[in-house]
Coordinates of C-alpha atoms and ligand atoms in Angstrom, one line a residue:
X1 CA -26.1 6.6 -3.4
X2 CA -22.4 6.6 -4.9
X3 CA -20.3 9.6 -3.1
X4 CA -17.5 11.1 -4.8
X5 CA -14.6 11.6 -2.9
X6 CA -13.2 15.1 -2.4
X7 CA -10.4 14.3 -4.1
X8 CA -11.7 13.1 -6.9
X9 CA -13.8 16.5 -7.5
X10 CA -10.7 18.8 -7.5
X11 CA -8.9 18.5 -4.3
X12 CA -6.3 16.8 -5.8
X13 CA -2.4 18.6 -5.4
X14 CA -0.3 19.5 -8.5
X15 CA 3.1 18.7 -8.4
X16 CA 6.0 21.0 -8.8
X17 CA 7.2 18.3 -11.5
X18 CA 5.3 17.2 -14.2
X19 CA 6.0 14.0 -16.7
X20 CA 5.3 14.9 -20.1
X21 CA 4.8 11.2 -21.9
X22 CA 4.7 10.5 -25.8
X23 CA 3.2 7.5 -25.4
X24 CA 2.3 4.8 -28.3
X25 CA 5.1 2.6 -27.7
X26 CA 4.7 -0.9 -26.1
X27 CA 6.8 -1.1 -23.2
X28 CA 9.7 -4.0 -23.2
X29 CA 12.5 -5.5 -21.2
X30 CA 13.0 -7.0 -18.3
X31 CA 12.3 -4.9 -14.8
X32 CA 12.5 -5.9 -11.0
X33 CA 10.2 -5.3 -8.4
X34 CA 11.0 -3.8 -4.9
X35 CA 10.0 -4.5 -1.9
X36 CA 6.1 -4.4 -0.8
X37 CA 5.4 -1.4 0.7
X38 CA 2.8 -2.7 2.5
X39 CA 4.5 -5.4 3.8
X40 CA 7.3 -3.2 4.9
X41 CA 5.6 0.0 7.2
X42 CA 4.2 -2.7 9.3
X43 CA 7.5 -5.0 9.4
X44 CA 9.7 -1.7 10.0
X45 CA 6.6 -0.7 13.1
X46 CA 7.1 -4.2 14.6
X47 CA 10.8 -4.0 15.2
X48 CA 9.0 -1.5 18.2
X49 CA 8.0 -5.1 19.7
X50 CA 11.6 -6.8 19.9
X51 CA 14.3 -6.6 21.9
X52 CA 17.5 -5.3 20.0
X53 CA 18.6 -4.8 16.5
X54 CA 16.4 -6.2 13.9
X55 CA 18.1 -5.6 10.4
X56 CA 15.6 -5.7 7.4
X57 CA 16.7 -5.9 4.1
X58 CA 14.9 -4.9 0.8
X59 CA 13.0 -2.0 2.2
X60 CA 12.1 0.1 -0.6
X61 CA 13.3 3.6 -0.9
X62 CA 9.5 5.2 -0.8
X63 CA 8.0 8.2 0.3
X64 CA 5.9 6.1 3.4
X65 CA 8.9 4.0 4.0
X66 CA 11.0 7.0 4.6
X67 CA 8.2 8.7 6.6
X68 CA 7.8 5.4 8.9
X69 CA 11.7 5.3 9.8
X70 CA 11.1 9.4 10.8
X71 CA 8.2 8.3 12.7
X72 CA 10.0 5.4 14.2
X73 CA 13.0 8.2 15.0
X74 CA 10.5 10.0 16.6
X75 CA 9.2 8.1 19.3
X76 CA 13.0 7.1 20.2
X77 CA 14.2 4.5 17.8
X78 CA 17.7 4.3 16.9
X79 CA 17.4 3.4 13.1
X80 CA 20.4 3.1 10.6
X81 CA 20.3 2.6 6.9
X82 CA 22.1 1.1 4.1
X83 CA 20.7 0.8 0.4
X84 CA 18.1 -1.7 0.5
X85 CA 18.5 -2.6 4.4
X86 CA 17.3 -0.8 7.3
X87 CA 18.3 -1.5 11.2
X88 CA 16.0 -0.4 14.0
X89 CA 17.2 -0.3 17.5
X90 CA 13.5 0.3 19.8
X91 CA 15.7 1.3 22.4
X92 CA 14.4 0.8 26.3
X93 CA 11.1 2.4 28.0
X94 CA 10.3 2.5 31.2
X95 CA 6.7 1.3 32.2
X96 CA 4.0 3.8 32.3
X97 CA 5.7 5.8 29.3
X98 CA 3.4 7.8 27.1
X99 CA 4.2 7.2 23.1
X100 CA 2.6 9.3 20.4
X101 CA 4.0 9.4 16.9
X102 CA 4.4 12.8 15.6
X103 CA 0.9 14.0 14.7
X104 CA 1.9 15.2 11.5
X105 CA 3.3 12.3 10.2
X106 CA 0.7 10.4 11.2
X107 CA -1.6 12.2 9.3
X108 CA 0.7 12.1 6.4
X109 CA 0.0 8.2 5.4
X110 CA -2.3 5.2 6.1
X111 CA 0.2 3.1 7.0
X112 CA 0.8 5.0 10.3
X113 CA -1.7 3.1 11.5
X114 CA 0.5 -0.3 11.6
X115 CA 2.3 1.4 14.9
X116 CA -0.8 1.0 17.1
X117 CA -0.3 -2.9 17.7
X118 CA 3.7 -3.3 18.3
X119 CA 3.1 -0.2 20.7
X120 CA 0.5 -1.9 22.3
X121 CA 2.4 -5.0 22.9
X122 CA 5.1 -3.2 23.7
X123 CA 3.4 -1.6 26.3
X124 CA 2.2 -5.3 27.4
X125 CA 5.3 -6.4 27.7
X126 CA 6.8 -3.7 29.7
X127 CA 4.3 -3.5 32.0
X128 CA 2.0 -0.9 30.8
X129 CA 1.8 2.5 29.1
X130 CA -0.3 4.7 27.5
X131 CA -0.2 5.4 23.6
X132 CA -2.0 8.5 21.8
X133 CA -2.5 8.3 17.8
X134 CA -3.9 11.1 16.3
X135 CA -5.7 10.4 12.7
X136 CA -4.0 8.7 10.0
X137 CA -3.5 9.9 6.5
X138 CA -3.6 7.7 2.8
X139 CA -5.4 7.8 -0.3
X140 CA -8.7 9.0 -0.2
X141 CA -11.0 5.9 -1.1
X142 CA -14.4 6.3 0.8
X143 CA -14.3 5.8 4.8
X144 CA -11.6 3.9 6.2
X145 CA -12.3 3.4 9.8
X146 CA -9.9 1.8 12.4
X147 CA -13.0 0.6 14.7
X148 CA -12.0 -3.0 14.1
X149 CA -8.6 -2.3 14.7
X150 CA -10.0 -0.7 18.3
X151 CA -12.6 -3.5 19.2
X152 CA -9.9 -6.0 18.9
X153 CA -6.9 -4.2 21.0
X154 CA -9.9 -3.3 23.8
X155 CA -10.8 -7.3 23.6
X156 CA -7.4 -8.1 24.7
X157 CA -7.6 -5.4 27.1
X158 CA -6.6 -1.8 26.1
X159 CA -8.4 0.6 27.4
X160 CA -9.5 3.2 24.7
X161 CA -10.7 6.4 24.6
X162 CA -11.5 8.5 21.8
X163 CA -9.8 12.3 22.3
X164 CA -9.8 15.4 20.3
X165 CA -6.6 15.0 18.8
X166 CA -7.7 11.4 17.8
X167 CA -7.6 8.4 20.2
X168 CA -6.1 7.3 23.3
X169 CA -5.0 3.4 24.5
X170 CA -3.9 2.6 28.5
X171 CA -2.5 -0.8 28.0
X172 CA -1.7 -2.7 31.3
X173 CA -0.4 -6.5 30.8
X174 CA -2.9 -8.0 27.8
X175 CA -4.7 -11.3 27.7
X176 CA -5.4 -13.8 25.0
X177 CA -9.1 -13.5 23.5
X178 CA -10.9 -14.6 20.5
X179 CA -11.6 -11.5 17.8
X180 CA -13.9 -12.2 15.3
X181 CA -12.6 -9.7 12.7
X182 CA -15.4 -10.6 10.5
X183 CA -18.2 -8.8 12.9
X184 CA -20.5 -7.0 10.7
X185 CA -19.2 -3.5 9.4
X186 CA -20.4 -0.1 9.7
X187 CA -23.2 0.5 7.4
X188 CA -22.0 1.2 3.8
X189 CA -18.4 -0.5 4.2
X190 CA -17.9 -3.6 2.7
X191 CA -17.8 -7.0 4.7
X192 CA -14.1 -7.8 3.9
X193 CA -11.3 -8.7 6.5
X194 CA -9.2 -5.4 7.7
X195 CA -5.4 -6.1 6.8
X196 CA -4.1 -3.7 8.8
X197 CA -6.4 -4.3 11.2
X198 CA -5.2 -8.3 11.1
X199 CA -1.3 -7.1 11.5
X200 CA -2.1 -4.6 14.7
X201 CA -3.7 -7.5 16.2
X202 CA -1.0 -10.6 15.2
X203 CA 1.4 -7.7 17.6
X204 CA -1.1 -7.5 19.9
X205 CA -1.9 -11.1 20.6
X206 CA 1.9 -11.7 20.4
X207 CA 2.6 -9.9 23.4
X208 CA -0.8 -11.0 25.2
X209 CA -0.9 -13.9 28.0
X210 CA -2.1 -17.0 26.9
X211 CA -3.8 -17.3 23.3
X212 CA -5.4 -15.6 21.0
X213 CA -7.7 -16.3 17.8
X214 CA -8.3 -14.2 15.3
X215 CA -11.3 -15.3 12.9
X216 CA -11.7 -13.7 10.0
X217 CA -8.3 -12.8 10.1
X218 CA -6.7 -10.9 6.4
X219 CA -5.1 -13.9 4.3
X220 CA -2.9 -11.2 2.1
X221 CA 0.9 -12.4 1.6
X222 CA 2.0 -8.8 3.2
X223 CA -0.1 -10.5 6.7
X224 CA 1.9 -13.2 6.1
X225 CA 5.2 -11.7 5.9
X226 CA 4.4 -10.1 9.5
X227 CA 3.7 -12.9 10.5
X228 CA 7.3 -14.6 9.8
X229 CA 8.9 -11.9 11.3
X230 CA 7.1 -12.4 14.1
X231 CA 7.3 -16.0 14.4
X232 CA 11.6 -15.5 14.1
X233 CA 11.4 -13.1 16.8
X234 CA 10.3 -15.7 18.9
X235 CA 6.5 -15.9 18.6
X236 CA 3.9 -18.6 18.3
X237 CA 1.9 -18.4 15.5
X238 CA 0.0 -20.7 13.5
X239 CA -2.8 -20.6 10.5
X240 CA -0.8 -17.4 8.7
X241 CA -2.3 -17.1 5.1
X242 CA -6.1 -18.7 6.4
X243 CA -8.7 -16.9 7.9
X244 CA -8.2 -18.2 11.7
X245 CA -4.9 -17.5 12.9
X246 CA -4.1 -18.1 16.6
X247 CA -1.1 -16.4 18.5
X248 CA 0.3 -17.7 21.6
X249 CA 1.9 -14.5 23.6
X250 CA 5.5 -14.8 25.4
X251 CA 7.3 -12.9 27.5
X252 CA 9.5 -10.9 24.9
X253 CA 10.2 -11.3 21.6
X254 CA 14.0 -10.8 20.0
X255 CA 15.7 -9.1 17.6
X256 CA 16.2 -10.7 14.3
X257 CA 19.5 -10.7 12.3
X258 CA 19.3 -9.9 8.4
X259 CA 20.7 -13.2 7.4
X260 CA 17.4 -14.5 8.3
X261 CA 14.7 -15.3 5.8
X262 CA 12.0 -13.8 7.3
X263 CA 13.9 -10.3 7.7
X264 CA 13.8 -9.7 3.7
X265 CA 10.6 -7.6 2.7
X266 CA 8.7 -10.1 -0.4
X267 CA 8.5 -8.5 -3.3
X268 CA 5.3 -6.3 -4.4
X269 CA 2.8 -7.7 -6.3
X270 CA 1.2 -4.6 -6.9
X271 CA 4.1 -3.2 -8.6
X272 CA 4.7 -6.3 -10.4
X273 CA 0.6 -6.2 -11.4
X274 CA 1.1 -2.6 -12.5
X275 CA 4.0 -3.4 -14.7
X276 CA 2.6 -6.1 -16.4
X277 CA -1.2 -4.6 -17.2
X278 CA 1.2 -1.8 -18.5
X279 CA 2.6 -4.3 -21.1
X280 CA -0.8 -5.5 -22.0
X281 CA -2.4 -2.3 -22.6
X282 CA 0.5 -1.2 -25.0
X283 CA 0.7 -4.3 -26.4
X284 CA 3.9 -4.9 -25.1
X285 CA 6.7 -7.8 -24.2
X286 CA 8.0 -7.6 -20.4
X287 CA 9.4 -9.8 -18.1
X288 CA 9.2 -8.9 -14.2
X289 CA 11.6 -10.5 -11.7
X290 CA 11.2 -9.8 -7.7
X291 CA 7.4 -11.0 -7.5
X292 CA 5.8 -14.6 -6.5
X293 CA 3.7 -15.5 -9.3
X294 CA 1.3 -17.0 -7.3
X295 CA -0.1 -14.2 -5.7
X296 CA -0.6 -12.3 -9.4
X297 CA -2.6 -15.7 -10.2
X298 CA -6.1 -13.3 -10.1
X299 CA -4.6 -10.9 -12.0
X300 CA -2.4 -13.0 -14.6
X301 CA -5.7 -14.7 -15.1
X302 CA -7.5 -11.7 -16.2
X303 CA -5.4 -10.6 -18.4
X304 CA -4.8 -13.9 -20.1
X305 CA -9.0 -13.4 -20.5
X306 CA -8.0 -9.6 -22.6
X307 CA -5.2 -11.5 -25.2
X308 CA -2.4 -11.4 -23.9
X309 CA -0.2 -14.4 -23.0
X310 CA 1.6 -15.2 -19.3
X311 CA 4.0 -17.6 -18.0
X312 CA 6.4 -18.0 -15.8
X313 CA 10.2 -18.8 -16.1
X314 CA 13.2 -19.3 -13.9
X315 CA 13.2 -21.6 -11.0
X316 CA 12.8 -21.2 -7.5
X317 CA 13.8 -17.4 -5.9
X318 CA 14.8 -16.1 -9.4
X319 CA 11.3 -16.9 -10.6
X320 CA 9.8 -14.6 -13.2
X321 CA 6.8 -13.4 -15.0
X322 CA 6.7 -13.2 -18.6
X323 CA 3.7 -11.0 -20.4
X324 CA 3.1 -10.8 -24.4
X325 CA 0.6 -8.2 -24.5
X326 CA -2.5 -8.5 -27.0
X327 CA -2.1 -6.1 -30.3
X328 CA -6.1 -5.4 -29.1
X329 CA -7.2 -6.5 -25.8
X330 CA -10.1 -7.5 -25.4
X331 CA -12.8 -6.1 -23.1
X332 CA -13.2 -7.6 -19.3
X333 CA -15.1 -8.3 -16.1
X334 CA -13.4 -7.6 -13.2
X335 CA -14.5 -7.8 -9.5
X336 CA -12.0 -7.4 -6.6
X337 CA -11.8 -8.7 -3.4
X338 CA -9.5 -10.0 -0.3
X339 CA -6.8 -12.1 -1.1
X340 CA -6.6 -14.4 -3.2
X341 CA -9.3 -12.4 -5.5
X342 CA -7.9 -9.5 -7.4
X343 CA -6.6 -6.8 -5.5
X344 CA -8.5 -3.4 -5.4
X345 CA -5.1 -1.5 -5.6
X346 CA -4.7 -2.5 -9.3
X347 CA -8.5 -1.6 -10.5
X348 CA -7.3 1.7 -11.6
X349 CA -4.2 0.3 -13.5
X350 CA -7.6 -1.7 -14.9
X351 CA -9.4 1.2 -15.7
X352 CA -6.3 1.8 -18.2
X353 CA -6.5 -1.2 -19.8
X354 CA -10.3 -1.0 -20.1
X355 CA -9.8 2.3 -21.4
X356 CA -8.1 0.9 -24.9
X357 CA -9.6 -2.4 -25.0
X358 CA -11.7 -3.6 -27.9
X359 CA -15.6 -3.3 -26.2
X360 CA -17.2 -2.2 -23.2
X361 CA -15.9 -3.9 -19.7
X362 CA -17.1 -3.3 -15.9
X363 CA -15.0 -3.5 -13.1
X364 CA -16.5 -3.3 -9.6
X365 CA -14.4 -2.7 -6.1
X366 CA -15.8 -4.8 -3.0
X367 CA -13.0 -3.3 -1.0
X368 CA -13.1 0.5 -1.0
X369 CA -16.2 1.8 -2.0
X370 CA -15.5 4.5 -3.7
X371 CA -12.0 3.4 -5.5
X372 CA -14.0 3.8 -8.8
X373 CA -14.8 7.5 -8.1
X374 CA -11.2 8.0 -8.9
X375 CA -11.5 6.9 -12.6
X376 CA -12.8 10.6 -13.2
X377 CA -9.6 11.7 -14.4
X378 CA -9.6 9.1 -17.1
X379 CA -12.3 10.7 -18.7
X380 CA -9.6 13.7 -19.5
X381 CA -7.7 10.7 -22.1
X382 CA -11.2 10.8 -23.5
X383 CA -12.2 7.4 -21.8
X384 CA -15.9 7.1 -21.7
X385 CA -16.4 6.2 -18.3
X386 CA -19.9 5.4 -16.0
X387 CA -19.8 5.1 -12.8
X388 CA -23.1 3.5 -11.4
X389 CA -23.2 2.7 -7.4
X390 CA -21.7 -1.0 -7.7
X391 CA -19.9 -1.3 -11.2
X392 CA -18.2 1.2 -13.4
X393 CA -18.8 0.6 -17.2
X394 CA -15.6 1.5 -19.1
X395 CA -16.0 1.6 -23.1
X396 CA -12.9 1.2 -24.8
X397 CA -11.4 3.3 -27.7
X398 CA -8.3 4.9 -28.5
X399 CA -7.1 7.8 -26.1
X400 CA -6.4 11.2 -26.9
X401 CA -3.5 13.4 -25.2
X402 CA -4.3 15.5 -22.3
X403 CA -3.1 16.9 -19.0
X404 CA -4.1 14.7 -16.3
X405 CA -3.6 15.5 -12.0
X406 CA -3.8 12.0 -10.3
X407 CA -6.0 12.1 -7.2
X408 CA -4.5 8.8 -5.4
X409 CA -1.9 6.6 -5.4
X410 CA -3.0 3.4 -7.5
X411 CA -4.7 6.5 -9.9
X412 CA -1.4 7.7 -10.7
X413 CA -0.3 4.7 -11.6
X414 CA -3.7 3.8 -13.9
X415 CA -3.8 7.5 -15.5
X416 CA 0.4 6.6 -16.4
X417 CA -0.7 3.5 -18.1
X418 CA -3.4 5.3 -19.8
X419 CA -0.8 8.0 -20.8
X420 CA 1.8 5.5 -22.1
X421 CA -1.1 3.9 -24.7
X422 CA -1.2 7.3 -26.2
X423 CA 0.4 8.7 -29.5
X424 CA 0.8 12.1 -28.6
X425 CA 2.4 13.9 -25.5
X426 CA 0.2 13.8 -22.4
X427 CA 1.7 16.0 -19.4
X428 CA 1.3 13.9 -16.4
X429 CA 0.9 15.0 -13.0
X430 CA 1.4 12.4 -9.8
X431 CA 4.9 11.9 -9.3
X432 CA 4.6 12.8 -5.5
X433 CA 2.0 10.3 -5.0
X434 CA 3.4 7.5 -7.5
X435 CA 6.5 7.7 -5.4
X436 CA 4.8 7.0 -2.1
X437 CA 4.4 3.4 -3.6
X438 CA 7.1 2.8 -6.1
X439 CA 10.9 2.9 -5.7
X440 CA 12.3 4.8 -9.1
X441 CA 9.7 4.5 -11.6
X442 CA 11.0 7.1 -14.1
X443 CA 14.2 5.3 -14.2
X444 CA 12.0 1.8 -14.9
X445 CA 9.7 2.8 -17.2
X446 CA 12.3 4.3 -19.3
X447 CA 14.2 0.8 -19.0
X448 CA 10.8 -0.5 -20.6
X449 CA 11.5 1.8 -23.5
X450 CA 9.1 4.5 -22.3
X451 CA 9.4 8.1 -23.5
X452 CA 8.5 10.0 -20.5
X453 CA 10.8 13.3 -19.5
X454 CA 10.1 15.8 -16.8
X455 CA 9.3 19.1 -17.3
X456 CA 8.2 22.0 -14.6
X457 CA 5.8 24.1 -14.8
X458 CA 7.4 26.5 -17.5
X459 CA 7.4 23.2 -20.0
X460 CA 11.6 23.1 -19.1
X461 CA 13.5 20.8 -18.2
X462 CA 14.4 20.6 -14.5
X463 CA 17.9 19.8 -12.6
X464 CA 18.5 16.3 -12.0
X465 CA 16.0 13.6 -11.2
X466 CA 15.4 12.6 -7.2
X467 CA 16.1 8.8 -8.5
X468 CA 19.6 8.6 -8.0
X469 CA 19.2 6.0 -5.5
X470 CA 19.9 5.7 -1.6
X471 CA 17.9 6.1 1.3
X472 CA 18.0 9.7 2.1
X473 CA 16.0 10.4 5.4
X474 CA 14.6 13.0 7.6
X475 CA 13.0 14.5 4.8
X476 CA 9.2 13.9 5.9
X477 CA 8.3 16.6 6.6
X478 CA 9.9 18.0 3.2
X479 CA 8.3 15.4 1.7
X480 CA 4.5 16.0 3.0
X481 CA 4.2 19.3 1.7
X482 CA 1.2 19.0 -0.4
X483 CA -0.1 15.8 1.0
X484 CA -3.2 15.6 3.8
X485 CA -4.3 14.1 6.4
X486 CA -7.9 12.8 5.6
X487 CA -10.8 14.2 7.6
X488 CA -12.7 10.8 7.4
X489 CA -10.1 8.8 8.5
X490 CA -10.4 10.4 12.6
X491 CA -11.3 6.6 14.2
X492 CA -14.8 5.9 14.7
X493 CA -14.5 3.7 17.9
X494 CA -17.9 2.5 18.9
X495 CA -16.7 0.1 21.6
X496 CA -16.2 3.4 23.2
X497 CA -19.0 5.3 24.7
Ligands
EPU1 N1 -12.6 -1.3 7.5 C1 -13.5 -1.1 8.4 N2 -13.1 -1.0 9.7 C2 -11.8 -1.2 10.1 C3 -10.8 -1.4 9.1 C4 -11.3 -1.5 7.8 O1 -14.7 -1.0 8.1 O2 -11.5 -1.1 11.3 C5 -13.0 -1.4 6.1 C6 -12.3 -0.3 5.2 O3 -13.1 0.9 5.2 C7 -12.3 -1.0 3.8 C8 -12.2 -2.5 4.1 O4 -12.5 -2.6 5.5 O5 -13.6 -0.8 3.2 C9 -10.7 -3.0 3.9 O6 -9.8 -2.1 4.7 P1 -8.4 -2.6 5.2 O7 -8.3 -2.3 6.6 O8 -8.1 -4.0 4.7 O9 -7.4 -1.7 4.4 P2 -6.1 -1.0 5.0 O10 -5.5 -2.0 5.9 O11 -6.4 0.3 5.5 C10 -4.4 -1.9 3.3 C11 -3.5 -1.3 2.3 C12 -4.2 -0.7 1.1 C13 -5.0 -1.8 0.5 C14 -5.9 -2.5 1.5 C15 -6.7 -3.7 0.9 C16 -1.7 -0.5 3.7 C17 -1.0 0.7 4.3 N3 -2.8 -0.2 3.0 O12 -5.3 -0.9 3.7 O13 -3.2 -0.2 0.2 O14 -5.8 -1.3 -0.6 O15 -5.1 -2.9 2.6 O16 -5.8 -4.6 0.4 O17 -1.3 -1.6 3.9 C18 -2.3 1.2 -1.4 O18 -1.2 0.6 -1.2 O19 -2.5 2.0 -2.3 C19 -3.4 0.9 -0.5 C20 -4.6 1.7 -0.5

């Protein structure tokens, strides 16, 4: 049976701003990515495991990013910021210190969760400690357990105990071990690899005597780009980007200086995907610089099956996609998966296109499994939209204007897309949660040529937009006013009676 998820049937938070958007217009120009947010909470948590200054550049101004440096504050971290670049000092602790990020923040984003490894090798490799996490936050997309997470840090020899407030770790010195990340699931979750659970556990093993293997191991470029970090901070790593990767431990691990490759956050492919599905669903002509093209091949490939045409110019770093969107794209099959397969964070950016394409597609999520429940909303547009247990059926048509509330992330983005093919004005409601994943949209999209203009409540127009640029921090708790902490993501931690 197919459960909807609470946000999906009407939890979902209006924003204070809304974007009212006369769509109808293919979007084009030229627009650059930031940096991968999911590459960059866990790069900006594992500065916790060196020793000095670690400087990262092309952090992207985000809602998470800026909650990560306040949680990173908050457990004693000196961190400084210019635009673009962040420096984090971990500071000194004594063995035996207890860490727990700030509950509330914590429960503010998923990506809390990419503290539990460096802390756990830090705690390795000064001795010992104790670190308490209380449950993370994120997008509401069916269960999203940390038990793999767990098993792994208890296999290398964390002690773990699961507590009211969430769960507990007593880390003495680690030891190398094999994890085979591809143990078989909880019943109802998909057998994927876990990629934050793979990033915890590259920390881990980093700090860990002797060597670990981790089968089964996430092969996304954001693992990858950990991984670097990592490896110029001093560790031994081998087999990033397969499913095996084995980690040598040392002693300590050093800061690393911003000049160095590895310290600049890759660009994010999601936000490049997002920005060119855009273009094919208006019909559009983009170009999107910042992003590897390689790891859009699954989703330049897909929509080179709907009409529209991709290629790539530039050379080397300055490398860029180019997108001709189809005057009528045609309908699609898409499936996604672990890296290299489509990405399940652009299937409701999909939906969109689905949602004006000429026939009836079906798009099926093996990651999350209830990322399709959050197409609801489209229905709003007028989409005609069926959601069976393993593949939603989307029949294409033209849209209609409405007034859509996102329910996630990705959704926001997919519903703006879906607003943007339409004629008339559509009020839009998901700024909060778009900007959790991307750095100035309004200011892009109207670079692409998009009328979009933001209204509150009243229908006026509001003071100046938030975009002007900059990091400005110490505003998390500002900033998770109207977000949650999810009841289902409180670990389940059967290695622990
Ligand atoms: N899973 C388990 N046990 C675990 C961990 C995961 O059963 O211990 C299951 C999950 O329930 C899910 C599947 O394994 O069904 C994959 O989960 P994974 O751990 O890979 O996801 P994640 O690490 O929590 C990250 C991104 C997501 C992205 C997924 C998949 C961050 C902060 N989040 O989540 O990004 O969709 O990987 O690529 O890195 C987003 O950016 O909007 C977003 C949701």
């Amino acid at each position: 049976r197919c459960e909807e998820p609470r946000s999906a049937v009407g939890r979902a938070v209006r924003d204070e701003e809304t974007w009212r958007i006369v769509g109808g217009r293919p979007l084009r120009g030229r627009v650059r990515v930031g940096g991968a947010k999911n590459a960059a909470l866990p790069m900006l948590a594992a500065t916790l495991l060196l020793d000095g200054s670690t400087e990262l550049r092309r952090v992207p101004d985000l809602t998470d990013t800026r909650l990560m440096v306040s949680l990173l504050r908050g457990i004693g971290a000196n961190v400084t910021q210019t635009p673009g670049s962040v420096t984090v000092d971990p500071q000194t602790s004594p063995r035996g210190t207890v860490v727990e990020p700030a509950p509330d923040l914590v429960g503010g984003m998923r990506g809390a969760v990419s503290l539990l490894g460096p802390l756990v090798g830090r705690a390795s490799l000064r001795g010992g400690g104790i670190i308490r996490l209380g449950p993370v936050g994120g997008c509401d997309l069916g269960p999203r357990p940390i038990d793999r997470h767990l098993a792994g840090l208890e296999v290398l020899g964390a002690t773990i105990a699961r507590t009211a407030a969430g769960v507990e770790l007593r880390v003495e010195r680690l030891r190398g071990a094999t994890i085979d990340l591809a143990a078989p699931p909880a019943p109802g979750l998909p057998s994927v690899p876990t990629v934050t659970g793979t990033m915890n556990l590259l920390c881990a093993a980093a700090a860990a005597d002797g060597t670990s293997r981790l089968r089964g191991a996430a092969r996304e470029p954001e693992v990858v780009a950990l991984g670097r970090l990592l490896v110029a901070a001093g560790a031994r790593i081998d087999g990033l980007g397969s499913d095996e990767i084995s980690v040598t431990g040392v002693r300590s691990l050093s800061g690393v200086s911003g000049a160095h490759p590895a310290a600049a956050v890759p660009g994010d492919r999601i936000e490049a995907a997002t920005w060119l599905i855009a273009a094919a669903a208006t019909g559009g002509r983009i170009v999107v610089d910042g992003a590897v093209p390689e790891e859009l091949h699954a989703v330049t490939e897909l929509l080179k099956r709907t009409g529209a045409i991709v290629s790539t110019c530039g050379r080397g770093v300055h490398r860029a996609i180019r997108l001709i969107g189809p005057t009528q794209a045609a309908a699609f099959r898409a499936v996604s998966g672990p890296f290299p397969g489509l990405p399940t964070d652009v299937m409701p950016q999909l939906a969109a296109l689905a949602s004006v394409a000429d026939g009836e597609s079906r798009l099926t999520d093996r990651v999350f499994p209830n990322r399709t429940a959050h197409f609801f909303p489209f229905t709003r547009l007028a989409a005609v939209v069926e959601r069976g247990c393993e593949t939603t059926r989307i029949a294409g048509g033209a849209l209609s204007p409405a007034d859509v509330t996102a329910p996630d992330l990705r959704a926001a983005a997919g519903l703006l897309i879906a607003a943007l093919t339409v004629s008339g004005p559509s009020d839009w409601h998901g700024s909060e949660l778009l900007r959790r994943g991307y750095e100035r949209p309004l200011r892009k999209l109207r670079g692409l040529g998009a009328n979009v203009e933001r209204v509150d409540q009243m229908g006026n127009r509001p003071g100046p937009s938030s975009e002007r640029g900059g990091w400005r921090l110490d505003e998390s708790r500002r900033i998770l006013r109207g977000s949650r902490s999810n009841p289902s993501e409180i670990p389940a931690c059967p290695a622990v009676a």
